[in-house]
Coordinates of C-alpha atoms in Angstrom, one line a residue:
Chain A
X740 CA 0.9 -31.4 65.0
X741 CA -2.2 -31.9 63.0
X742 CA -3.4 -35.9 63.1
X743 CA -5.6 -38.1 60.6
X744 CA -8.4 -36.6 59.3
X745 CA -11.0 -38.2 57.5
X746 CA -14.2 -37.0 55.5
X747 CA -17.2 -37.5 55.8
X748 CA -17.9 -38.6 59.4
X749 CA -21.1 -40.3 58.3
X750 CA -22.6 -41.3 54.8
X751 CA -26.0 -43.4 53.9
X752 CA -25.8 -44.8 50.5
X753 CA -27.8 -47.1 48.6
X754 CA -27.0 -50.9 47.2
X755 CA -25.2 -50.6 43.8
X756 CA -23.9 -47.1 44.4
X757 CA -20.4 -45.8 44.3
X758 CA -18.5 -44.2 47.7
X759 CA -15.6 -41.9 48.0
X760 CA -14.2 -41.4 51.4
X761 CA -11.2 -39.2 52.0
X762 CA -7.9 -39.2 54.6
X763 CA -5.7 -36.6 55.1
X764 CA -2.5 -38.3 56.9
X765 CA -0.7 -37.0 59.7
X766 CA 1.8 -34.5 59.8
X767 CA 5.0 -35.8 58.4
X768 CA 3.2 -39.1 57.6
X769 CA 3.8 -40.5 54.1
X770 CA 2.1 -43.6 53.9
X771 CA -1.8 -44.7 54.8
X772 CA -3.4 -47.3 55.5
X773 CA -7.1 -48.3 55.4
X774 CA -9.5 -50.7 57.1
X775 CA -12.6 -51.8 57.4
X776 CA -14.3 -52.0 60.7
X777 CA -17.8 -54.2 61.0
X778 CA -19.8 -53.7 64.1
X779 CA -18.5 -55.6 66.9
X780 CA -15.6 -56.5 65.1
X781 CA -11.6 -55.6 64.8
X782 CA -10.1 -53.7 61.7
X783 CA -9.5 -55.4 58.9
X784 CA -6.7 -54.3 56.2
X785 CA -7.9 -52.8 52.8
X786 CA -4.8 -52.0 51.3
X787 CA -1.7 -49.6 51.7
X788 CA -0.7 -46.7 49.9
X789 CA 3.2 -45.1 49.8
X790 CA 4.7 -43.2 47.2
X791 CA 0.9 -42.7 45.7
X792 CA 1.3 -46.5 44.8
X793 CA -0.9 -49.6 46.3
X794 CA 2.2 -51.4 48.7
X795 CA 0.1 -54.2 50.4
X796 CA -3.7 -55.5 49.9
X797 CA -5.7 -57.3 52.1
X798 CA -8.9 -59.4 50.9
X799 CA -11.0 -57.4 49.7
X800 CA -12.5 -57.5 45.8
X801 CA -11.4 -55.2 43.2
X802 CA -13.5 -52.6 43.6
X803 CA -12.1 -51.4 46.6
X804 CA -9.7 -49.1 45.3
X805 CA -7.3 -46.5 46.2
X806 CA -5.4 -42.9 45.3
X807 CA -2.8 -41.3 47.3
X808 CA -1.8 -37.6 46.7
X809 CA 1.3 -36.1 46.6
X810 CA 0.6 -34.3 49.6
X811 CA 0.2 -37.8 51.0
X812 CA -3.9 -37.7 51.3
X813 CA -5.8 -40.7 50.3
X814 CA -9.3 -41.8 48.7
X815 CA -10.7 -45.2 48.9
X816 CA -13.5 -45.6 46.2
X817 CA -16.1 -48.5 46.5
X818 CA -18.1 -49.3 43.8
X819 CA -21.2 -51.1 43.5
X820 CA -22.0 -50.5 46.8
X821 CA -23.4 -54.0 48.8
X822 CA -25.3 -53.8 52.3
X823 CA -22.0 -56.1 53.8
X824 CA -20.0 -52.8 53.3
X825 CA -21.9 -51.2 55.8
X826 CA -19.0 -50.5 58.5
X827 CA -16.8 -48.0 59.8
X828 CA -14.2 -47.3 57.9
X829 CA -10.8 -46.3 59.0
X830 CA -7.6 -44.2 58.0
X831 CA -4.2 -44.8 59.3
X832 CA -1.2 -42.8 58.7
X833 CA 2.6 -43.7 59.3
X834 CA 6.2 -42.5 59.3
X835 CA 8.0 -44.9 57.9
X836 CA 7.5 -46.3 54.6
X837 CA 7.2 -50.5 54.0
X838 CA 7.4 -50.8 57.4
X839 CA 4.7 -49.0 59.0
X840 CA 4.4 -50.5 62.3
X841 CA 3.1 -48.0 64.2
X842 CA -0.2 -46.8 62.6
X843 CA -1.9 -43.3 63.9
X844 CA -5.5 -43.6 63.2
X845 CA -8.3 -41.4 62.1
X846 CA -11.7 -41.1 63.9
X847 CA -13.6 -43.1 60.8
X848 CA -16.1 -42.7 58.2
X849 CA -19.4 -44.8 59.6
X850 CA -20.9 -46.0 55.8
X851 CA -24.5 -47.2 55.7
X852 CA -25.5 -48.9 53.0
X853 CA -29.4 -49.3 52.8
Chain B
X1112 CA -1.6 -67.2 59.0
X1113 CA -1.4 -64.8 62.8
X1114 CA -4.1 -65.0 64.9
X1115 CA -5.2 -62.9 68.1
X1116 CA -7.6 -64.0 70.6
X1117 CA -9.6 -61.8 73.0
X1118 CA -11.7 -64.2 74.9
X1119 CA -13.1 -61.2 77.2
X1120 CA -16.1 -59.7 74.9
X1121 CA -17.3 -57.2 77.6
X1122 CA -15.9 -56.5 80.9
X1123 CA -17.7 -54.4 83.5
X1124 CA -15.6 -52.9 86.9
X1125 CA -16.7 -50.3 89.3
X1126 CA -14.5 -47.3 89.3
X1127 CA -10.8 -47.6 91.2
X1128 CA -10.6 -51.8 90.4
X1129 CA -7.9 -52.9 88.7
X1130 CA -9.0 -54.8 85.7
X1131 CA -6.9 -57.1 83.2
X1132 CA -7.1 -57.8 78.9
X1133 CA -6.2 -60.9 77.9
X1134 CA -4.3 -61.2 74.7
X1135 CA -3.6 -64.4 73.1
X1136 CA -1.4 -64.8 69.8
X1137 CA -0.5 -67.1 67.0
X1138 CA 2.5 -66.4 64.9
X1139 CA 4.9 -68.6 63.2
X1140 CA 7.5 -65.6 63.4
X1141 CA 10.3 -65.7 65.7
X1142 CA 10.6 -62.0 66.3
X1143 CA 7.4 -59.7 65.8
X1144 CA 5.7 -56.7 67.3
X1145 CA 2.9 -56.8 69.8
X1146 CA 0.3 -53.8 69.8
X1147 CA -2.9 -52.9 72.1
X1148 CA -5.0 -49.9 70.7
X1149 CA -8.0 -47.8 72.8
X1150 CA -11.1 -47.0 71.0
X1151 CA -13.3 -44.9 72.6
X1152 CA -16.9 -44.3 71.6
X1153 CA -16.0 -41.4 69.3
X1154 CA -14.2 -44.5 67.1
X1155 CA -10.6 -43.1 66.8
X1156 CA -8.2 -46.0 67.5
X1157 CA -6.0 -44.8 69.9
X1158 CA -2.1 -45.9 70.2
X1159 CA -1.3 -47.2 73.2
X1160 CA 1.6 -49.4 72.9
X1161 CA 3.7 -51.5 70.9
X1162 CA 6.4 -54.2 72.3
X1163 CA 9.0 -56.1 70.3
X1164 CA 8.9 -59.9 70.9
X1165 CA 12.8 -59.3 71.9
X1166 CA 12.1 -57.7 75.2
X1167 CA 10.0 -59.7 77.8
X1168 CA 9.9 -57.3 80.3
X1169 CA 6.9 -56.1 82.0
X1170 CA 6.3 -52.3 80.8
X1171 CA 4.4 -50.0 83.1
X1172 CA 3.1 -46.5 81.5
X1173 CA 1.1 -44.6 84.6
X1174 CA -1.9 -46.7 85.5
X1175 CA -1.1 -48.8 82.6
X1176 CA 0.6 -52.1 82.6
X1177 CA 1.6 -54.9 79.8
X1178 CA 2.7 -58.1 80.5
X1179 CA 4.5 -60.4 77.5
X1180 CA 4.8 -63.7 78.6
X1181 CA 6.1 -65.2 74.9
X1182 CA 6.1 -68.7 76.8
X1183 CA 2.7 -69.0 76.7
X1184 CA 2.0 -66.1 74.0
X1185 CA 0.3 -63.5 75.8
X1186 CA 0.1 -60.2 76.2
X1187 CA -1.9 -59.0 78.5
X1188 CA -2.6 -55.5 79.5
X1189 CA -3.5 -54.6 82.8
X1190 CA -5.5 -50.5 84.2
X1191 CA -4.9 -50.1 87.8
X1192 CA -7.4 -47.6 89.7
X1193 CA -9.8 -47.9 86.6
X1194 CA -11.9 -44.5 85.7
X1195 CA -15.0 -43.8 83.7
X1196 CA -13.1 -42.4 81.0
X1197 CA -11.1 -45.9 80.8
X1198 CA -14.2 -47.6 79.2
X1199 CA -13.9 -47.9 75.7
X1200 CA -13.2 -51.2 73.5
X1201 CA -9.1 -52.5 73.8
X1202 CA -7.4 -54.1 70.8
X1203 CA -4.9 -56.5 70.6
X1204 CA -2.7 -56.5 67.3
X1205 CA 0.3 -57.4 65.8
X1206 CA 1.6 -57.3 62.0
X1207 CA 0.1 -59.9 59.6
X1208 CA 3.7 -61.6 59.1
X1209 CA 7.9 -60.8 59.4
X1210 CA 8.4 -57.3 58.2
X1211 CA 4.5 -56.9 57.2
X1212 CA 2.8 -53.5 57.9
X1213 CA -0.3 -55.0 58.2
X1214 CA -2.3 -55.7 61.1
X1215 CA -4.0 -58.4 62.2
X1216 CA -6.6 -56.9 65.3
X1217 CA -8.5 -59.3 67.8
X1218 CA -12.3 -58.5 68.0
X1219 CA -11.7 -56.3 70.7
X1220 CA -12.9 -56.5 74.9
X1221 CA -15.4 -53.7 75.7
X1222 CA -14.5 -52.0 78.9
X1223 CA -16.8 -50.5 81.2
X1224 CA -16.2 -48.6 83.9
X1225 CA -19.1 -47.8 86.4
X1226 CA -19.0 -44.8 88.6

């Protein structure tokens, strides 16, 4: 059984760029979740995706945003990049659908934003 | 709004002591889920376990051990024999509200284990 994957491992960008990071869910996994983790901090919940539609958002602006695939990948997209997004950022896949209580994370994207 | 306290920031053990997480939760909910995730320094979050508000009884998984003690809402999560490869940073979660699939993470307790 294949687990969460997620693209790049690292990225620098600069202040007012745009960022695409990438999750491929689990195996048998149909919904993801994503978070954002600051340095020394816990997760905190971006938003949800089932069914390729947004299920859930957290509080974050706008321009977080999301896709999910048919084959039940995701992107989150930030645009206009600020130096408080600098963070790991991290996939989570689950079985079950609005429910998704048990979340199998991905090893993270670590976004630097200079 | 849930809330989960870690008071511990950093804990540090020499190898084979037992060691113990403390949890602390807020939740207006009267039945919720209870999570604690591992997350080594390659940054994966790791599953550990997850325990319905239902069942108060002490849960023991190898060296691991959780105690829920909804009385005082805590549950705390207790490595017996610690190892190196136990150090990593423990979370304490549990679901942003009744039927939510959100979670709501403490800030985590860094645990070091010295050989």
């Amino acid at each position: 059984e294949t687990g969460v994957t997620q693209s790049p491992t690292h990225l620098i960008k600069t202040r007012g760029q745009q960022v695409t990071l990438r999750c491929s869910s689990q195996s048998g996994h149909n919904t993801v979740s994503w978070y954002q983790q600051a340095l020394g901090q816990g997760p905190q919940f971006i938003f949800q995706y089932y069914r390729e539609e947004e299920n859930g958002r957290g509080n974050f602006p706008p321009r977080f945003s999301g896709l999910q695939f048919p084959n039940y990948s995701s992107e989150l997209n930030v645009n206009a990049l600020e130096l408080d997004d600098s963070a790991l950022y991290l996939c989570a896949s689950s079985r079950s659908g609005r429910f998704s209580y048990e979340q199998y994370f991905g090893p993270g994207t670590r976004l630097t934003v200079t | 709004a849930q809330k989960v306290t870690q008071a511990q920031t950093e804990i540090s053990v020499v190898e084979k002591e037992d060691v113990t997480l403390d949890c602390v939760y807020e939740t207006r909910d009267t039945t919720y889920y209870l999570f604690w995730y591992k997350q080594p320094p390659s940054g994966e979050l790791v599953f550990l376990i997850r325990r319905n508000s239902f069942d108060e009884q002490n849960e023991i998984s190898g060296r691991y051990s959780w105690n829920f003690q909804k009385s005082t809402s805590s549950f705390n999560f207790t490595i017996t024999a610690s190892q190196v490869v136990d150090s990593a940073v423990y979370f304490c979660a549990l679901p942003s509200g009744a039927g939510s699939y959100q979670l709501t993470f403490g800030k985590g307790t860094k645990l070091s284990v010295i050989p």
